[in-house]
Amino acid sequence: MVAKIIDGKVVADRIRAEIASSVADYTEKTGYAPGLGVVLVGDDPASAMYVRMKRRACESVGMVSKAEILPASATQEEVENIVRQYNADPNIHGILVQLPMPDHIDEEAVLNLISIEKDVDGIHPINVGMLGMRGREPSFTPATPTGSMILIEETGVQIEGKQAVVVGRSNIVGLPISLMLMNANATVTTCHSRTKDLQGYLKNADIVVAAIGRAEFIKGEWLKEGAIVIDVGSNSVDDPTAKKGYRYVGDVEFESAKDVAGYITKVPGGVGPMTITILLQNTIKAAWNLIEA
Amino acid sequence: MVAKIIDGKVVADRIRAEIASSVADYTEKTGYAPGLGVVLVGDDPASAMYVRMKRRACESVGMVSKAEILPASATQEEVENIVRQYNADPNIHGILVQLPMPDHIDEEAVLNLISIEKDVDGIHPINVGMLGMRGREPSFTPATPTGSMILIEETGVQIEGKQAVVVGRSNIVGLPISLMLMNANATVTTCHSRTKDLQGYLKNADIVVAAIGRAEFIKGEWLKEGAIVIDVGSNSVDDPTAKKGYRYVGDVEFESAKDVAGYITKVPGGVGPMTITILLQNTIKAAWNLIEA
């Protein structure tokens, strides 16, 4: 079979239109636009690019974004003070700390400072705990796994009762999407670097989420015929034919996987466009929460 | 093969001796004993029995326990006030809210009130989140899954790389032990009521944790030869030959499982004795944390 492509761009655009409409309502009602506060420490070019993308995305839906960019030599105190300012700022509804931060900064301490009401990244431990626990609802769920779940739902295939395999167990993707799939009544196996017989698990998986950061690691012949394959990876590989000399590929070998999977996302154009979209969605939610509280 | 019995009573007694020694040190150093504060609402006989068992266990290691027993008609405010008193009481180092509470009480609101430093049950969402997240350490881990992990370690079998199947996904057992096994580098599948092909998962499982509350549900022939089987279930079944007319059995059919498993816990005498022991261990830890902070 040839897999149907789950087009993250199309889904993201649809959700962004809804967000823009909600932002317009909010701005009309309150007289001010919802705001996202970003903290960036150091001059990593990729991080700087992500911050610019987030600013443009905010503007595209009518939100305000503010970025505090500190030098790599910034102290823990200076970074924490930015978070404290954002916590106290009534015009900032969501706070995003761009990771990774320089080695001398205690990331955990910075992240734990973010007010729960403004944790639009959904990675405060209390939000992760609530995400996992039955009968609890986190204030926010993290952007990439939430976007991935929406793409799975986009197929129309019922998740309940399905065998799901998550490859990777990071705090920002593998762990939370394992919990989300469990909440959706899938039977979830979380695989990682110490897993033996990954292929045995994949061969039975109706849903595969790949989030390991290894270029084209998962091959088509490892997959179950008809599986839903969500590729969270974004790895740059050399490509002399590309203008920049490199291109991005996922954690799944798309060319072989598309002939086996039932549904598959591409890289780029799959999960990527969803991530910033969910960040925007969480920020407008935070803004509404504030005035409805 | 005939399985080796993992004797929870023996392991618990060994840990309790260590706790008693630590409590004696603490009491000598501070002039007062560590204290556990228990809240019980209503007159459920099983809950009342658990509370008595906890008091006796505290006394057996030299700790003080205090139980506030409210009538089933108690208001939310009255229950919350007990937790607030315990939070403020310097002689109470650990707080245990005996569940379930009557339907009109909002359990979540009560549990969320418990000071993180005194959450010896380890079920505050922030502790659950920290338990799941890599690079984070919860203040406390919940008693039953922690005790179950110790019994698995007692076998001497390396957990890393093993296939583990957790049957059940409750907040107090299934979810946290899934996270703990993942942290120990097992590949974990969490099965539940919507899982199809439970037997297929069990047949490949090197480690099985059964926590579903269904008497003798898991049969020996479903297991992999040599598996480690931890039976968290404790279900009362009619037994006319027993003095009380009933006896307790686990979620695993012991008679058939013992001929297939490599290691197995019994019910009673397996996980049960560990649960209160870990509660005591968390309480002495909380007490030490307080004076070392």
Coordinates of C-alpha atoms in Angstrom, one line a residue:
Chain A
M1 CA 0.0 0.0 0.0
V2 CA 1.0 3.6 -0.3
A3 CA 0.5 5.6 2.8
K4 CA -1.7 8.6 3.0
I5 CA 0.3 11.7 4.0
I6 CA -0.9 13.5 7.2
D7 CA -0.2 17.1 6.2
G8 CA 0.8 19.0 9.3
K9 CA 0.9 22.3 7.4
V10 CA -2.8 22.0 6.4
V11 CA -3.9 21.0 10.0
A12 CA -1.8 23.7 11.5
D13 CA -3.2 26.3 9.2
R14 CA -6.7 25.3 10.1
I15 CA -6.0 25.5 13.8
R16 CA -4.1 28.9 13.4
A17 CA -7.2 30.3 11.7
E18 CA -9.3 29.3 14.8
I19 CA -6.6 30.8 17.1
A20 CA -6.5 34.1 15.1
S21 CA -10.3 34.4 15.4
S22 CA -10.1 33.7 19.2
V23 CA -7.3 36.3 19.5
A24 CA -9.4 38.8 17.7
D25 CA -12.3 38.2 20.1
Y26 CA -10.0 38.4 23.1
T27 CA -8.5 41.6 21.9
E28 CA -11.8 43.2 21.2
K29 CA -13.1 42.2 24.6
T30 CA -10.2 43.2 26.7
G31 CA -8.6 46.0 24.7
Y32 CA -5.2 44.2 24.6
A33 CA -3.7 41.3 22.7
P34 CA -2.5 38.1 24.4
G35 CA 1.2 38.0 24.9
L36 CA 4.0 35.4 24.8
G37 CA 7.2 36.1 26.7
V38 CA 10.3 34.3 25.5
V39 CA 13.7 34.0 27.3
L40 CA 16.7 33.2 25.2
V41 CA 20.2 32.9 26.8
G42 CA 23.3 32.8 24.5
D43 CA 23.7 33.1 20.8
D44 CA 23.0 29.6 19.5
P45 CA 21.9 30.2 15.9
A46 CA 19.3 27.4 15.9
S47 CA 17.8 28.8 19.1
A48 CA 17.8 32.3 17.7
M49 CA 16.0 31.0 14.6
Y50 CA 13.3 29.3 16.7
V51 CA 12.7 32.5 18.7
R52 CA 12.3 34.4 15.5
M53 CA 9.9 31.8 14.2
K54 CA 7.8 32.1 17.3
R55 CA 7.7 35.9 17.1
R56 CA 6.5 35.7 13.5
A57 CA 3.9 33.0 14.4
C58 CA 2.6 35.2 17.3
E59 CA 2.3 38.2 14.9
S60 CA 0.5 36.1 12.3
V61 CA -2.4 35.4 14.7
G62 CA -2.5 38.8 16.2
M63 CA -0.6 38.1 19.4
V64 CA 2.2 40.1 21.0
S65 CA 5.5 38.5 21.7
K66 CA 8.3 39.8 23.8
A67 CA 11.8 38.2 23.8
E68 CA 14.5 38.9 26.4
I69 CA 17.8 37.8 24.9
L70 CA 20.6 37.5 27.4
P71 CA 24.3 36.9 26.7
A72 CA 25.7 33.4 27.2
S73 CA 27.5 34.9 30.3
A74 CA 24.2 35.7 32.0
T75 CA 23.9 34.6 35.6
Q76 CA 21.3 32.3 37.1
E77 CA 19.9 35.2 38.9
E78 CA 19.6 37.3 35.8
V79 CA 17.7 34.5 33.9
E80 CA 15.4 33.8 36.9
N81 CA 14.7 37.5 37.1
I82 CA 13.3 37.6 33.6
V83 CA 11.0 34.7 34.4
R84 CA 9.9 36.5 37.6
Q85 CA 9.2 39.7 35.5
Y86 CA 7.1 37.7 33.0
N87 CA 5.2 36.0 35.9
A88 CA 4.3 39.4 37.2
D89 CA 3.6 41.1 33.9
P90 CA -0.2 41.2 33.2
N91 CA 0.5 41.5 29.4
I92 CA 2.4 38.3 29.3
H93 CA 0.1 35.2 29.3
G94 CA 2.5 32.5 28.3
I95 CA 6.2 32.0 29.1
L96 CA 8.6 30.1 27.0
V97 CA 12.2 29.4 28.1
Q98 CA 14.2 28.5 25.0
L99 CA 16.2 25.3 25.7
P100 CA 19.0 24.3 25.9
M101 CA 20.5 27.0 28.1
P102 CA 24.2 27.3 28.7
D103 CA 25.7 24.6 31.0
H104 CA 26.2 26.9 34.0
I105 CA 22.5 27.7 34.2
D106 CA 20.3 25.4 36.3
E107 CA 17.5 24.8 33.8
E108 CA 15.3 22.9 36.3
A109 CA 15.4 25.8 38.7
V110 CA 14.4 28.3 35.9
L111 CA 11.6 26.1 34.6
N112 CA 10.2 25.5 38.1
L113 CA 9.9 29.2 38.6
I114 CA 7.4 29.6 35.7
S115 CA 3.9 30.3 37.1
I116 CA 1.7 27.3 36.4
E117 CA -0.9 29.6 34.8
K118 CA 1.7 30.7 32.3
D119 CA 3.4 27.3 31.6
V120 CA 2.3 27.2 28.0
D121 CA 5.1 24.7 27.3
G122 CA 3.3 22.3 29.6
I123 CA 6.6 21.0 31.1
H124 CA 6.3 22.0 34.7
P125 CA 6.4 18.7 36.7
I126 CA 2.9 19.4 38.1
N127 CA 1.5 19.6 34.6
V128 CA 3.4 16.4 33.6
G129 CA 2.0 14.7 36.8
M130 CA -1.5 15.8 36.0
L131 CA -1.2 14.6 32.4
G132 CA -0.3 11.1 33.6
M133 CA -2.8 10.8 36.4
R134 CA -6.3 9.6 35.8
G135 CA -9.0 12.0 36.7
R136 CA -6.7 15.0 36.6
E137 CA -6.4 17.7 34.0
P138 CA -3.1 19.6 33.4
S139 CA -3.4 23.3 32.7
F140 CA -1.4 22.9 29.5
T141 CA 0.0 20.0 27.6
P142 CA 3.3 20.3 25.8
A143 CA 3.3 21.5 22.2
T144 CA 5.0 18.8 20.2
P145 CA 3.2 15.7 21.7
T146 CA -0.1 17.6 21.6
G147 CA 0.4 18.4 18.0
S148 CA 1.3 14.8 17.3
M149 CA -1.9 13.5 18.9
I150 CA -3.9 15.9 16.8
L151 CA -2.2 14.4 13.7
I152 CA -3.0 10.9 14.8
E153 CA -6.7 11.9 15.4
E154 CA -6.7 13.5 11.9
T155 CA -6.5 10.0 10.4
G156 CA -10.0 9.2 11.8
V157 CA -8.6 5.9 13.1
Q158 CA -9.9 5.0 16.6
I159 CA -7.0 5.1 19.1
E160 CA -8.7 3.1 21.8
G161 CA -7.4 -0.5 22.0
K162 CA -4.6 0.1 19.6
Q163 CA -1.0 -1.0 20.2
A164 CA 1.2 2.1 20.2
V165 CA 4.9 2.2 20.3
V166 CA 6.7 5.4 21.3
V167 CA 10.4 5.4 20.4
G168 CA 12.1 7.8 22.8
R169 CA 11.4 8.9 26.3
S170 CA 12.4 12.5 26.5
N171 CA 10.6 14.9 28.9
I172 CA 9.3 17.0 26.1
V173 CA 8.1 14.4 23.7
G174 CA 8.5 10.7 24.5
L175 CA 7.2 10.7 28.0
P176 CA 4.2 13.0 27.6
I177 CA 3.0 11.4 24.4
S178 CA 3.2 8.0 26.0
L179 CA 1.0 9.3 28.7
M180 CA -1.4 11.0 26.2
L181 CA -1.8 7.8 24.2
M182 CA -2.4 5.9 27.4
N183 CA -5.1 8.4 28.3
A184 CA -6.6 7.8 24.9
N185 CA -6.9 4.1 25.9
A186 CA -4.1 2.8 23.6
T187 CA -1.8 0.1 25.0
V188 CA 1.5 1.9 25.0
T189 CA 5.1 0.6 25.0
T190 CA 7.8 3.2 25.4
C191 CA 11.0 2.1 23.8
H192 CA 14.4 3.7 24.2
S193 CA 18.1 3.2 23.8
R194 CA 18.2 0.2 26.2
T195 CA 15.3 -1.5 24.5
K196 CA 16.1 -4.9 23.1
D197 CA 14.1 -6.1 20.1
L198 CA 12.7 -2.7 19.0
Q199 CA 11.8 -4.2 15.7
G200 CA 9.7 -6.9 17.5
Y201 CA 7.7 -4.1 19.1
L202 CA 7.4 -2.0 16.0
K203 CA 6.2 -5.0 13.9
N204 CA 3.0 -5.2 16.1
A205 CA 2.4 -1.4 16.4
D206 CA -0.7 0.1 15.0
I207 CA 0.6 3.6 16.0
V208 CA 4.3 4.5 16.0
V209 CA 5.7 7.8 17.3
A210 CA 9.4 8.3 16.5
A211 CA 11.2 10.8 18.7
I212 CA 14.8 9.7 19.1
G213 CA 16.8 12.2 17.0
R214 CA 18.5 9.7 14.7
A215 CA 18.3 10.4 11.0
E216 CA 16.2 7.8 9.1
F217 CA 16.7 5.2 11.8
I218 CA 13.4 3.4 11.5
K219 CA 13.0 1.4 8.3
G220 CA 9.9 0.6 6.4
E221 CA 10.3 -3.1 6.8
W222 CA 10.2 -2.8 10.6
L223 CA 6.7 -1.4 10.5
K224 CA 3.3 -3.2 10.5
E225 CA 1.3 -2.9 7.3
G226 CA -1.1 0.0 7.6
A227 CA 0.4 1.6 10.7
I228 CA 0.0 5.3 11.6
V229 CA 3.6 6.7 11.7
I230 CA 4.2 10.1 13.3
D231 CA 7.8 11.2 12.8
V232 CA 8.8 13.8 15.4
G233 CA 12.5 13.8 14.3
S234 CA 14.2 16.7 12.6
N235 CA 17.8 15.8 11.7
S236 CA 20.0 17.8 9.4
V237 CA 21.9 15.7 6.9
D238 CA 24.4 16.7 4.3
D239 CA 23.0 17.2 0.9
P240 CA 25.2 18.7 -1.8
T241 CA 22.2 19.2 -4.1
A242 CA 20.5 21.5 -1.6
K243 CA 21.1 25.2 -1.7
K244 CA 22.3 25.3 2.0
G245 CA 24.3 22.0 1.6
Y246 CA 22.0 20.1 4.0
R247 CA 18.4 19.1 4.4
Y248 CA 16.2 17.9 7.2
V249 CA 15.0 14.3 7.5
G250 CA 13.0 12.5 10.2
D251 CA 13.7 9.6 12.4
V252 CA 11.9 7.3 10.0
E253 CA 13.2 6.4 6.5
F254 CA 10.3 8.0 4.6
E255 CA 10.9 6.3 1.3
S256 CA 10.7 2.8 2.6
A257 CA 8.1 3.6 5.3
K258 CA 5.6 5.1 2.9
D259 CA 5.1 1.8 1.2
V260 CA 4.2 0.0 4.4
A261 CA 2.5 2.5 6.6
G262 CA -1.2 3.4 6.3
Y263 CA -0.7 7.0 7.3
I264 CA 2.6 8.9 7.7
T265 CA 3.9 12.4 8.4
K266 CA 6.7 14.0 6.3
V267 CA 9.7 15.9 7.6
P268 CA 9.5 18.8 7.1
G269 CA 5.8 19.6 6.9
G270 CA 4.5 17.1 9.5
V271 CA 4.8 17.6 13.2
G272 CA 7.0 20.7 12.9
P273 CA 4.2 23.1 11.9
M274 CA 2.1 21.8 14.7
T275 CA 4.5 22.6 17.5
I276 CA 4.4 26.4 17.3
T277 CA 0.7 26.2 16.6
I278 CA 0.0 24.5 19.9
L279 CA 2.2 26.9 21.7
L280 CA 0.0 29.7 20.3
Q281 CA -3.1 27.7 21.2
N282 CA -1.9 27.3 24.8
T283 CA -1.1 31.0 25.0
I284 CA -4.6 32.1 23.9
K285 CA -6.0 29.5 26.3
A286 CA -3.9 31.0 29.1
A287 CA -5.1 34.5 28.3
W288 CA -8.8 33.4 28.3
N289 CA -8.2 31.5 31.6
L290 CA -7.0 34.7 33.2
I291 CA -10.1 36.8 32.5
E292 CA -12.5 33.9 33.1
A293 CA -10.9 32.9 36.4
Chain B
M1 CA 10.4 -24.9 36.9
V2 CA 9.2 -23.9 40.4
A3 CA 9.4 -20.3 41.1
K4 CA 11.4 -18.9 44.0
I5 CA 9.1 -17.0 46.4
I6 CA 10.0 -13.4 46.9
D7 CA 9.2 -13.0 50.6
G8 CA 7.9 -9.5 51.2
K9 CA 7.7 -10.1 55.0
V10 CA 11.5 -10.9 55.2
V11 CA 12.4 -7.9 53.1
A12 CA 10.1 -5.6 55.0
D13 CA 11.4 -6.7 58.3
R14 CA 15.0 -6.0 57.2
I15 CA 14.0 -2.5 56.1
R16 CA 12.0 -1.8 59.2
A17 CA 15.0 -2.7 61.3
E18 CA 17.0 0.0 59.4
I19 CA 14.1 2.5 59.9
A20 CA 14.0 1.8 63.6
S21 CA 17.7 2.5 63.9
S22 CA 17.3 5.7 61.9
V23 CA 14.3 6.8 64.1
A24 CA 16.4 6.1 67.2
D25 CA 19.2 8.3 65.9
Y26 CA 16.7 11.0 64.9
T27 CA 15.0 11.0 68.3
E28 CA 18.3 11.1 70.2
K29 CA 19.5 14.0 68.0
T30 CA 16.3 16.1 68.1
G31 CA 14.7 15.1 71.4
Y32 CA 11.4 14.1 69.6
A33 CA 10.2 11.3 67.5
P34 CA 9.2 11.6 63.8
G35 CA 5.5 11.8 63.4
L36 CA 2.9 10.6 60.8
G37 CA -0.5 12.4 60.6
V38 CA -3.4 10.3 59.3
V39 CA -6.8 11.6 58.2
L40 CA -9.7 9.2 58.0
V41 CA -13.2 10.2 57.0
G42 CA -16.1 7.9 57.6
D43 CA -16.4 4.5 59.2
D44 CA -15.4 2.1 56.5
P45 CA -14.1 -1.0 58.4
A46 CA -11.3 -1.7 55.9
S47 CA -10.0 1.9 56.1
A48 CA -10.2 1.8 59.9
M49 CA -8.2 -1.4 59.9
Y50 CA -5.5 0.1 57.6
V51 CA -5.3 3.2 59.9
R52 CA -4.8 0.9 62.9
M53 CA -2.1 -1.1 61.1
K54 CA -0.3 2.1 60.3
R55 CA -0.4 3.2 63.9
R56 CA 1.0 -0.1 65.1
A57 CA 3.7 0.0 62.4
C58 CA 4.7 3.5 63.5
E59 CA 4.9 2.4 67.1
S60 CA 7.0 -0.6 66.1
V61 CA 9.8 1.6 64.7
G62 CA 9.5 4.3 67.4
M63 CA 7.6 6.8 65.5
V64 CA 4.6 8.8 66.7
S65 CA 1.3 8.6 64.8
K66 CA -1.7 10.8 65.1
A67 CA -5.0 10.0 63.5
E68 CA -7.9 12.4 63.0
I69 CA -11.0 10.4 62.4
L70 CA -13.9 12.5 61.1
P71 CA -17.5 11.3 60.6
A72 CA -18.7 10.4 57.1
S73 CA -20.8 13.7 57.3
A74 CA -17.6 15.8 57.6
T75 CA -17.5 18.8 55.3
Q76 CA -14.8 19.6 52.7
E77 CA -13.7 22.5 54.9
E78 CA -13.3 20.2 58.0
V79 CA -11.2 17.7 56.1
E80 CA -9.0 20.4 54.6
N81 CA -8.5 22.0 57.9
I82 CA -7.0 18.8 59.3
V83 CA -4.5 18.7 56.4
R84 CA -3.7 22.4 57.1
Q85 CA -3.1 21.7 60.8
Y86 CA -0.8 18.8 59.9
N87 CA 1.0 21.0 57.4
A88 CA 1.7 23.5 60.1
D89 CA 2.5 21.0 62.9
P90 CA 6.2 20.7 63.5
N91 CA 5.7 17.3 65.1
I92 CA 4.1 15.8 62.0
H93 CA 6.6 15.0 59.2
G94 CA 4.4 12.9 57.0
I95 CA 0.7 13.2 56.1
L96 CA -1.5 10.3 54.9
V97 CA -5.0 10.8 53.7
Q98 CA -6.7 7.5 53.8
L99 CA -8.6 6.9 50.6
P100 CA -11.3 6.5 49.4
M101 CA -13.1 9.4 51.0
P102 CA -16.9 9.8 50.9
D103 CA -18.3 10.9 47.6
H104 CA -19.1 14.4 48.6
I105 CA -15.5 15.2 49.4
D106 CA -13.3 16.5 46.6
E107 CA -10.3 14.1 47.1
E108 CA -8.1 16.0 44.6
A109 CA -8.5 19.3 46.4
V110 CA -7.6 17.6 49.7
L111 CA -4.5 15.8 48.3
N112 CA -3.3 18.9 46.6
L113 CA -3.3 20.7 49.9
I114 CA -0.7 18.4 51.4
S115 CA 2.7 20.2 51.7
I116 CA 5.2 18.7 49.2
E117 CA 7.6 18.2 52.1
K118 CA 5.1 16.0 53.9
D119 CA 3.7 14.1 50.9
V120 CA 5.0 10.7 52.2
D121 CA 2.4 9.0 50.0
G122 CA 4.2 10.4 46.9
I123 CA 1.0 11.1 45.0
H124 CA 1.0 14.8 44.7
P125 CA 1.1 15.6 40.9
I126 CA 4.4 17.4 41.2
N127 CA 6.0 14.2 42.7
V128 CA 4.4 12.1 40.0
G129 CA 5.7 14.5 37.3
M130 CA 9.2 14.4 38.8
L131 CA 9.1 10.6 39.0
G132 CA 8.4 10.4 35.3
M133 CA 10.8 13.1 34.1
R134 CA 14.4 12.3 33.3
G135 CA 16.9 14.3 35.4
R136 CA 14.3 15.1 38.1
E137 CA 14.0 13.5 41.5
P138 CA 10.6 13.4 43.4
S139 CA 10.7 14.2 47.1
F140 CA 8.9 10.9 47.7
T141 CA 7.8 7.9 45.7
P142 CA 4.5 6.1 46.4
A143 CA 4.7 3.3 48.8
T144 CA 3.2 0.3 47.0
P145 CA 5.2 0.7 43.7
T146 CA 8.4 1.6 45.6
G147 CA 8.0 -1.6 47.6
S148 CA 7.3 -3.6 44.4
M149 CA 10.5 -2.3 42.8
I150 CA 12.5 -3.3 45.9
L151 CA 11.0 -6.8 45.6
I152 CA 12.0 -7.0 41.9
E153 CA 15.5 -5.8 42.8
E154 CA 15.6 -8.5 45.5
T155 CA 15.8 -11.2 42.8
G156 CA 19.2 -9.9 41.7
V157 CA 18.0 -9.9 38.1
Q158 CA 19.1 -6.9 36.1
I159 CA 16.1 -4.8 35.2
E160 CA 17.8 -2.8 32.4
G161 CA 16.8 -4.0 28.9
K162 CA 14.1 -6.3 30.2
Q163 CA 10.6 -6.4 28.8
A164 CA 8.2 -5.3 31.6
V165 CA 4.4 -5.5 31.5
V166 CA 2.4 -3.5 34.1
V167 CA -1.3 -4.6 34.2
G168 CA -3.3 -1.7 35.5
R169 CA -2.8 2.1 35.2
S170 CA -4.0 3.5 38.5
N171 CA -2.6 6.7 39.9
I172 CA -1.3 4.9 43.0
V173 CA 0.2 1.7 41.5
G174 CA 0.1 1.1 37.7
L175 CA 1.2 4.6 36.5
P176 CA 4.0 5.2 39.0
I177 CA 5.5 1.7 38.7
S178 CA 5.4 2.0 34.9
L179 CA 7.5 5.2 35.3
M180 CA 9.8 3.6 37.8
L181 CA 10.5 0.6 35.6
M182 CA 11.1 2.9 32.7
N183 CA 13.6 4.9 34.8
A184 CA 15.3 1.6 35.6
N185 CA 15.8 1.1 31.8
A186 CA 13.2 -1.6 31.3
T187 CA 11.0 -1.4 28.2
V188 CA 7.6 -1.0 29.7
T189 CA 4.1 -1.7 28.3
T190 CA 1.2 -0.5 30.4
C191 CA -1.8 -2.7 29.9
H192 CA -5.4 -2.0 31.1
S193 CA -9.0 -2.8 30.6
R194 CA -9.0 -1.7 26.9
T195 CA -5.9 -3.7 26.0
K196 CA -6.4 -6.2 23.3
D197 CA -4.1 -9.3 23.4
L198 CA -3.0 -9.0 27.0
Q199 CA -1.8 -12.5 26.8
G200 CA 0.4 -11.7 23.8
Y201 CA 2.2 -9.0 25.9
L202 CA 2.5 -11.2 29.0
K203 CA 4.0 -14.1 27.0
N204 CA 7.0 -11.9 26.2
A205 CA 7.3 -10.2 29.6
D206 CA 10.4 -10.8 31.7
I207 CA 8.8 -8.8 34.5
V208 CA 5.0 -8.7 35.2
V209 CA 3.4 -6.4 37.7
A210 CA -0.3 -7.2 38.3
A211 CA -2.3 -4.4 39.8
I212 CA -5.9 -4.6 38.5
G213 CA -7.9 -5.9 41.5
R214 CA -9.3 -9.0 39.8
A215 CA -9.0 -12.2 41.8
E216 CA -6.6 -14.7 40.2
F217 CA -7.2 -13.2 36.8
I218 CA -3.7 -13.9 35.3
K219 CA -3.0 -17.5 34.7
G220 CA 0.3 -19.4 34.8
E221 CA 0.0 -20.4 31.1
W222 CA -0.1 -16.7 30.1
L223 CA 3.4 -16.1 31.5
K224 CA 6.8 -16.4 30.1
E225 CA 9.0 -19.2 31.5
G226 CA 11.2 -17.7 34.2
A227 CA 9.4 -14.3 34.5
I228 CA 9.5 -12.2 37.7
V229 CA 5.9 -11.8 38.8
I230 CA 4.9 -9.2 41.4
D231 CA 1.3 -9.5 42.5
V232 CA 0.0 -6.2 43.9
G233 CA -3.6 -7.5 44.0
S234 CA -5.4 -8.2 47.3
N235 CA -8.9 -9.5 46.7
S236 CA -11.1 -11.2 49.2
V237 CA -12.8 -14.4 48.0
D238 CA -15.2 -16.6 49.9
D239 CA -13.6 -19.5 51.6
P240 CA -15.9 -21.6 53.9
T241 CA -12.8 -23.4 55.3
A242 CA -11.3 -20.1 56.6
K243 CA -12.2 -18.9 60.1
K244 CA -13.6 -15.6 58.8
G245 CA -15.3 -17.2 55.8
Y246 CA -13.0 -15.5 53.3
R247 CA -9.3 -15.3 52.4
Y248 CA -7.2 -12.9 50.3
V249 CA -5.9 -13.8 46.9
G250 CA -3.8 -11.8 44.3
D251 CA -4.5 -10.8 40.7
V252 CA -2.4 -13.8 39.7
E253 CA -3.5 -17.4 40.0
F254 CA -0.6 -18.4 42.2
E255 CA -1.0 -22.2 41.9
S256 CA -0.5 -22.2 38.1
A257 CA 1.9 -19.2 38.0
K258 CA 4.4 -20.7 40.4
D259 CA 5.2 -23.5 38.0
V260 CA 6.1 -21.1 35.2
A261 CA 7.5 -18.0 36.8
G262 CA 11.1 -17.7 37.9
Y263 CA 10.3 -15.5 40.9
I264 CA 6.9 -14.7 42.4
T265 CA 5.3 -12.9 45.3
K266 CA 2.6 -14.4 47.4
V267 CA -0.7 -12.8 48.6
P268 CA -0.6 -12.2 51.5
G269 CA 3.0 -11.8 52.4
G270 CA 4.4 -10.3 49.2
V271 CA 3.8 -6.6 48.4
G272 CA 1.5 -6.0 51.3
P273 CA 4.1 -5.9 54.1
M274 CA 6.2 -3.6 51.9
T275 CA 3.6 -0.8 51.5
I276 CA 3.4 0.3 55.1
T277 CA 7.2 -0.1 55.4
I278 CA 7.9 2.3 52.6
L279 CA 5.4 4.7 54.2
L280 CA 7.5 4.6 57.3
Q281 CA 10.7 5.0 55.3
N282 CA 9.3 8.1 53.6
T283 CA 8.3 9.5 56.9
I284 CA 11.7 9.2 58.5
K285 CA 13.2 10.6 55.3
A286 CA 10.8 13.6 55.6
A287 CA 11.9 14.1 59.2
W288 CA 15.6 14.1 58.3
N289 CA 15.0 16.4 55.4
L290 CA 13.4 18.9 57.7
I291 CA 16.4 19.2 60.0
E292 CA 19.0 18.9 57.2
A293 CA 17.3 21.6 55.1

